[in-house]
């Protein structure tokens, strides 16, 4: 073994390099020839960003509400008007009787009913006070809770208006400061999620299926008997997907900044470096899947069900991790996307530096190395 | 008819030979039904709070206990300086940091008024606004407590105060459990996957391997081929639906409040619509990879826009119109109505019209497209 390369070895390396470039070019042709997949590849992140940014929100608005005003006095109509003017509700025709409520709930036209009993105005100033009954359709518990809160606040407000002289002596006044997101931009939280999903699709699902496809069609055998080094076949396959992922990433960033008004606070260099690390992890996963499966359907199933679903559910961008059972919180620690989510949140959205995310970066890098190692180990030069 | 019988026989054999499909039929529905409702929980249970107490007085300690015992908050740290408090948010340990300035108690007694700084991590805007309003509630409670401690005698003029008592009740789901809402949605997700995904991929597989050419040159008619492809998956879908319903009952104890036959009627029509979509996707794709991506693209949009996770009512108008044109929206709505509220046929008859419409439209499109490509 000598440490300086002899001229022959250098020549070998040059040939290898040239071969690799030729192969990468071939893989690019494969990718670009398939216009439909390409269209979806770039359409998907755009559509996701648009939907999450403009159509979906956890806010609750336009709630169907109906009243049964048995009092028909000035106070009850004041209160009802106060509720009607709130932008949260869409007022439906009044309720005629108790059975009507159930019919309305069952046809789904209202989510909440407000019942004001006889003698509302008269009862207001008695010792017992006036009564109001709220009935919420809790088959959608989220909406039910929020509606009850809205209504309770409005009723409280109204009560306060009736009692102008009741002021508390002591006041602790909270000065709220919204960090990182003064405008309460609801799109902020899901952007890291959309990014990781897209990486998972391009780098893991697409890569694994593309490789298994060559196995299924039999062209893999031809590649393997060629003088080209088998490991480089994999490298050449992975590189176009790496570039596609990066291109997608840039598109998402541009859309977020110019369309959704997201402010990128951290250093772009760091964000890109971390993203490349995550893409490599995803690619390693894709290679691993392709090396242990023999059919496209299995590869799809593993990457879609086994990886996408956990990414969607257990990363924390859609549903809060804190509210999940302990076991899921533990499982979430083995998902690379979880760390990437933390990293992107800290660097891109909070503007923190590397010193805040070195731990996550280290874990992610460790995962990438481990996955690549296993993928290489499992890579069989001979088919079946 | 005899030909159709043979095709069906072939398809059933192929399906049941394939372990993947079998896994899809029995394992995945159960896994999804168990995992997703537990994970997909929009309820925000605990907001993590850091409490920076720079006063160390009896009032500031009382306030801390009040926050910790309110049930909304989890006290995650009591740093000594504002800087360390900010670090808790930067590290993602705390969602809210409350800073009690020095002289808090003294000022409160003397000036009757005291500002406190509240830092909120607003990246997750739902969580921050909820946490903020919880904190406001606890603070005003605290103010009221102080009031009562100090001026009990002054409060005797209570008689003239207007009072409104609100009694609330939650129908159909008294304990407001989120999983009751999610589980019926997942049933829909299962059928959607079978109809959209598996059908498309299965048909495209024949294209890719080339066996579709062989079928095309036989005297098998187009409709026989399509029916032969779709019918077995319709059966598979209905089996999955049944498995899902059983899992729903066994795991979560949710039993449909309404008529089960009505539920099956809707599932049957919905599956026909979705099989049409699967067929349509298969006509657009040349290989399984494309089919998977096209199917994924549609499924993703359909699921996101269906009201599965977020309510369709709160969408902007254009999005709501779009979601009305989505078969998944209607089916999720119906399944939730029938399973949770026991709605009858008279409540959901319009939805049935929608489903029949989708079934006809999607299948017509698919068959039209199918002729053109082959």
XYZ file of C-alpha atoms in Angstrom, chain B residues 25-362:
338
model
C -56.721 -5.097 3.728
C -56.247 -6.175 7.268
C -53.120 -4.848 8.886
C -53.006 -1.266 7.698
C -56.607 -0.367 8.573
C -56.092 -1.598 12.083
C -52.740 0.123 12.490
C -54.113 3.375 11.151
C -57.187 3.180 13.298
C -55.076 2.609 16.370
C -52.278 5.077 15.739
C -53.886 8.013 13.987
C -56.589 8.977 16.467
C -54.037 8.966 19.259
C -51.559 11.055 17.317
C -53.872 13.331 15.386
C -54.998 15.363 18.315
C -55.505 19.078 17.927
C -56.287 19.492 21.583
C -53.603 21.525 23.246
C -53.257 19.964 26.634
C -50.374 21.645 28.270
C -48.765 24.909 27.499
C -45.248 24.994 28.900
C -44.534 28.008 31.044
C -41.313 29.453 32.360
C -41.788 31.660 35.419
C -39.152 34.315 36.025
C -39.730 35.548 39.537
C -37.585 38.597 40.257
C -39.710 39.686 43.177
C -39.673 36.588 45.442
C -42.632 37.907 47.389
C -45.663 36.174 48.788
C -47.853 37.489 45.937
C -45.495 36.342 43.230
C -45.341 32.882 44.786
C -49.123 32.767 45.058
C -49.402 33.648 41.388
C -46.947 30.926 40.471
C -48.962 28.311 42.360
C -52.126 29.573 40.759
C -50.626 29.144 37.301
C -49.173 25.742 38.074
C -52.419 24.447 39.528
C -54.696 25.928 36.860
C -54.559 22.741 34.809
C -53.656 24.558 31.593
C -49.992 25.026 32.235
C -46.950 22.973 32.919
C -44.263 24.829 34.812
C -41.011 23.963 33.062
C -38.513 26.278 34.673
C -38.004 29.094 37.101
C -34.988 30.969 35.833
C -33.732 34.016 37.674
C -33.251 36.459 34.838
C -35.136 37.589 31.772
C -32.249 36.412 29.639
C -32.477 32.870 30.934
C -36.221 33.060 30.416
C -35.734 33.911 26.767
C -33.335 30.996 26.461
C -36.142 28.642 27.548
C -38.172 29.822 24.552
C -35.220 29.694 22.173
C -34.554 26.096 23.154
C -38.183 25.283 22.628
C -38.598 24.213 26.255
C -41.167 26.861 27.122
C -44.014 28.252 25.028
C -44.638 31.169 27.342
C -42.379 33.003 29.747
C -43.879 35.228 32.401
C -41.606 37.814 33.985
C -42.467 39.130 37.421
C -40.499 42.358 37.889
C -38.849 43.289 41.200
C -41.193 45.245 43.437
C -44.240 43.439 42.043
C -46.009 43.043 45.371
C -45.083 46.486 46.652
C -46.311 48.222 43.519
C -49.480 46.204 43.424
C -50.404 47.235 46.944
C -49.358 50.852 46.513
C -50.306 51.632 42.913
C -53.027 48.974 42.527
C -51.571 48.316 39.114
C -48.572 46.406 37.876
C -47.357 45.440 34.439
C -45.839 42.031 33.855
C -44.002 40.968 30.728
C -45.235 37.923 28.870
C -43.139 36.388 26.109
C -44.921 34.051 23.719
C -43.378 31.744 21.140
C -45.724 32.653 18.306
C -44.467 30.248 15.639
C -47.350 27.968 16.465
C -49.982 30.676 16.463
C -52.780 28.428 17.719
C -50.803 27.440 20.748
C -49.607 30.935 21.517
C -53.026 32.540 21.280
C -54.591 29.797 23.348
C -51.807 30.009 25.939
C -52.171 33.781 26.008
C -55.875 33.656 26.671
C -55.454 30.976 29.353
C -52.894 33.177 31.040
C -55.204 36.193 30.861
C -57.908 34.136 32.520
C -55.599 33.040 35.330
C -54.374 36.606 35.867
C -57.854 38.087 36.071
C -58.803 35.316 38.457
C -55.824 36.267 40.557
C -56.894 39.915 40.483
C -60.330 38.927 41.679
C -58.878 36.807 44.482
C -56.852 39.776 45.691
C -59.990 41.875 45.548
C -61.871 39.478 47.742
C -58.988 39.225 50.219
C -58.849 42.963 50.671
C -62.336 44.330 50.395
C -64.930 41.790 51.444
C -67.088 44.420 53.148
C -67.267 46.662 50.102
C -68.919 43.944 48.032
C -72.269 44.190 49.784
C -73.853 46.139 46.966
C -73.940 42.909 44.966
C -77.738 42.918 44.807
C -78.024 45.345 41.927
C -75.571 43.485 39.749
C -76.827 41.881 36.579
C -75.862 38.237 36.451
C -76.033 35.767 33.617
C -75.393 32.131 34.288
C -74.433 30.045 31.349
C -75.013 26.333 31.360
C -73.413 24.497 28.511
C -73.952 21.003 27.310
C -72.095 18.987 24.739
C -74.288 16.750 22.704
C -73.206 13.523 20.983
C -69.812 13.574 22.652
C -70.230 14.787 26.219
C -66.580 14.504 27.135
C -65.554 16.246 23.921
C -63.105 13.530 22.957
C -61.238 14.305 19.802
C -60.787 10.691 18.821
C -64.538 10.296 18.349
C -64.212 12.876 15.609
C -61.087 11.409 14.030
C -61.966 7.720 13.904
C -64.886 7.971 11.446
C -62.674 10.172 9.281
C -60.053 7.454 9.183
C -62.633 4.977 7.935
C -63.058 7.316 4.974
C -59.314 7.574 4.525
C -59.098 3.774 4.280
C -61.691 3.536 1.530
C -60.080 6.428 -0.289
C -56.702 4.707 -0.300
C -58.167 1.471 -1.664
C -60.180 3.207 -4.334
C -57.674 5.789 -5.451
C -54.295 4.274 -4.864
C -54.410 0.546 -5.172
C -56.740 0.415 -8.144
C -54.656 2.873 -10.116
C -51.418 1.098 -9.345
C -52.874 -2.310 -10.093
C -54.104 -1.346 -13.551
C -50.925 0.518 -14.410
C -48.925 -2.527 -13.408
C -50.535 -4.457 -16.250
C -49.642 -1.620 -18.578
C -46.051 -1.560 -17.398
C -45.517 -5.302 -17.614
C -47.253 -5.354 -20.963
C -49.989 -7.829 -20.068
C -52.620 -5.235 -20.879
C -51.675 -5.601 -24.541
C -52.430 -9.283 -24.327
C -55.831 -8.550 -22.883
C -56.474 -5.891 -25.522
C -55.978 -8.399 -28.347
C -58.369 -10.941 -26.825
C -62.107 -10.730 -27.569
C -62.639 -9.310 -24.043
C -64.666 -6.153 -24.328
C -63.568 -2.890 -22.726
C -66.432 -2.786 -20.268
C -65.770 -6.357 -19.232
C -62.153 -5.534 -18.573
C -62.977 -2.396 -16.601
C -65.728 -4.075 -14.618
C -63.469 -7.033 -14.002
C -60.810 -4.688 -12.646
C -63.074 -2.544 -10.520
C -65.436 -5.077 -9.012
C -62.800 -7.036 -7.037
C -61.497 -3.814 -5.549
C -65.007 -2.791 -4.686
C -65.282 -6.048 -2.724
C -61.889 -5.434 -1.120
C -62.998 -1.928 -0.186
C -66.165 -3.171 1.439
C -64.186 -5.756 3.398
C -61.761 -3.075 4.554
C -64.702 -0.894 5.553
C -66.114 -3.738 7.616
C -62.754 -4.498 9.213
C -62.432 -0.803 9.988
C -65.876 -0.664 11.577
C -65.109 -3.668 13.732
C -61.778 -2.145 14.770
C -63.560 1.116 15.533
C -65.894 -0.702 17.878
C -63.321 -2.995 19.482
C -60.610 -0.397 19.980
C -62.603 2.755 20.666
C -66.047 1.475 21.557
C -67.600 3.698 18.893
C -70.707 2.078 17.492
C -72.643 3.834 14.724
C -75.595 5.689 16.204
C -77.451 5.601 12.931
C -78.530 2.981 10.497
C -75.660 0.705 9.449
C -77.335 -0.203 6.174
C -77.424 3.489 5.277
C -73.729 3.734 6.065
C -73.014 0.785 3.790
C -75.113 2.294 1.032
C -73.009 5.440 1.130
C -69.775 3.461 1.329
C -70.833 1.416 -1.700
C -71.572 4.460 -3.848
C -68.506 6.316 -2.625
C -66.290 3.379 -3.509
C -67.681 3.343 -7.039
C -66.820 7.032 -7.352
C -63.317 6.515 -6.006
C -62.714 3.446 -8.182
C -63.602 5.693 -11.097
C -60.965 8.119 -9.877
C -58.444 5.299 -9.614
C -59.256 4.228 -13.147
C -58.939 7.813 -14.325
C -55.527 8.098 -12.698
C -54.449 4.847 -14.308
C -55.351 6.215 -17.736
C -53.138 9.218 -17.102
C -50.103 7.230 -16.016
C -47.733 5.059 -18.005
C -45.959 3.391 -15.139
C -46.472 2.655 -11.468
C -44.222 5.471 -10.389
C -46.331 8.016 -12.239
C -49.527 6.425 -11.000
C -48.298 6.636 -7.448
C -47.421 10.286 -7.763
C -50.563 11.324 -9.556
C -52.630 9.404 -7.002
C -50.653 10.909 -4.145
C -51.145 14.375 -5.572
C -54.914 14.012 -5.782
C -55.284 12.192 -2.490
C -53.239 14.809 -0.683
C -55.362 17.659 -1.995
C -58.614 15.783 -1.477
C -57.760 14.834 2.078
C -56.504 18.280 3.047
C -59.539 19.984 1.562
C -62.071 17.522 2.932
C -62.438 18.781 6.447
C -60.645 15.737 7.781
C -58.255 17.809 9.880
C -59.611 21.329 9.747
C -63.182 22.494 9.459
C -64.382 23.361 5.971
C -66.641 26.093 7.354
C -63.703 28.272 8.275
C -62.177 28.147 4.808
C -62.337 31.192 2.549
C -65.135 31.128 -0.026
C -63.100 29.904 -2.987
C -61.720 27.050 -0.921
C -65.148 26.115 0.359
C -66.503 25.947 -3.185
C -63.569 23.778 -4.116
C -64.104 21.504 -1.146
C -67.749 21.060 -2.149
C -66.547 19.572 -5.435
C -64.550 16.971 -3.565
C -66.179 13.561 -3.007
C -64.138 12.995 0.173
C -65.687 16.061 1.843
C -69.192 14.725 1.367
C -68.402 11.222 2.476
C -66.560 12.333 5.624
C -69.495 14.535 6.489
C -71.982 11.722 6.047
C -69.935 9.177 7.979
C -69.570 11.577 10.877
C -73.271 12.425 10.805
C -74.400 8.814 10.768
C -71.803 7.363 13.124
C -71.758 10.121 15.720
C -75.181 11.697 15.563
C -77.342 8.934 14.165
C -78.641 11.019 11.280
C -81.253 9.279 9.176
C -81.850 9.120 5.441
C -83.936 12.303 5.459
C -80.962 14.277 6.808
C -78.414 13.064 4.302
C -80.382 12.456 1.110
C -78.738 15.394 -0.679
C -75.348 13.916 0.086
C -76.398 10.696 -1.603
C -77.216 12.650 -4.737
C -73.766 14.207 -4.608
C -72.136 10.791 -4.302
C -74.122 9.319 -7.169
C -73.169 12.354 -9.218
C -69.483 11.917 -8.452
C -69.684 8.205 -9.226
C -71.210 8.814 -12.644
C -68.946 11.739 -13.498
C -65.671 10.125 -12.479
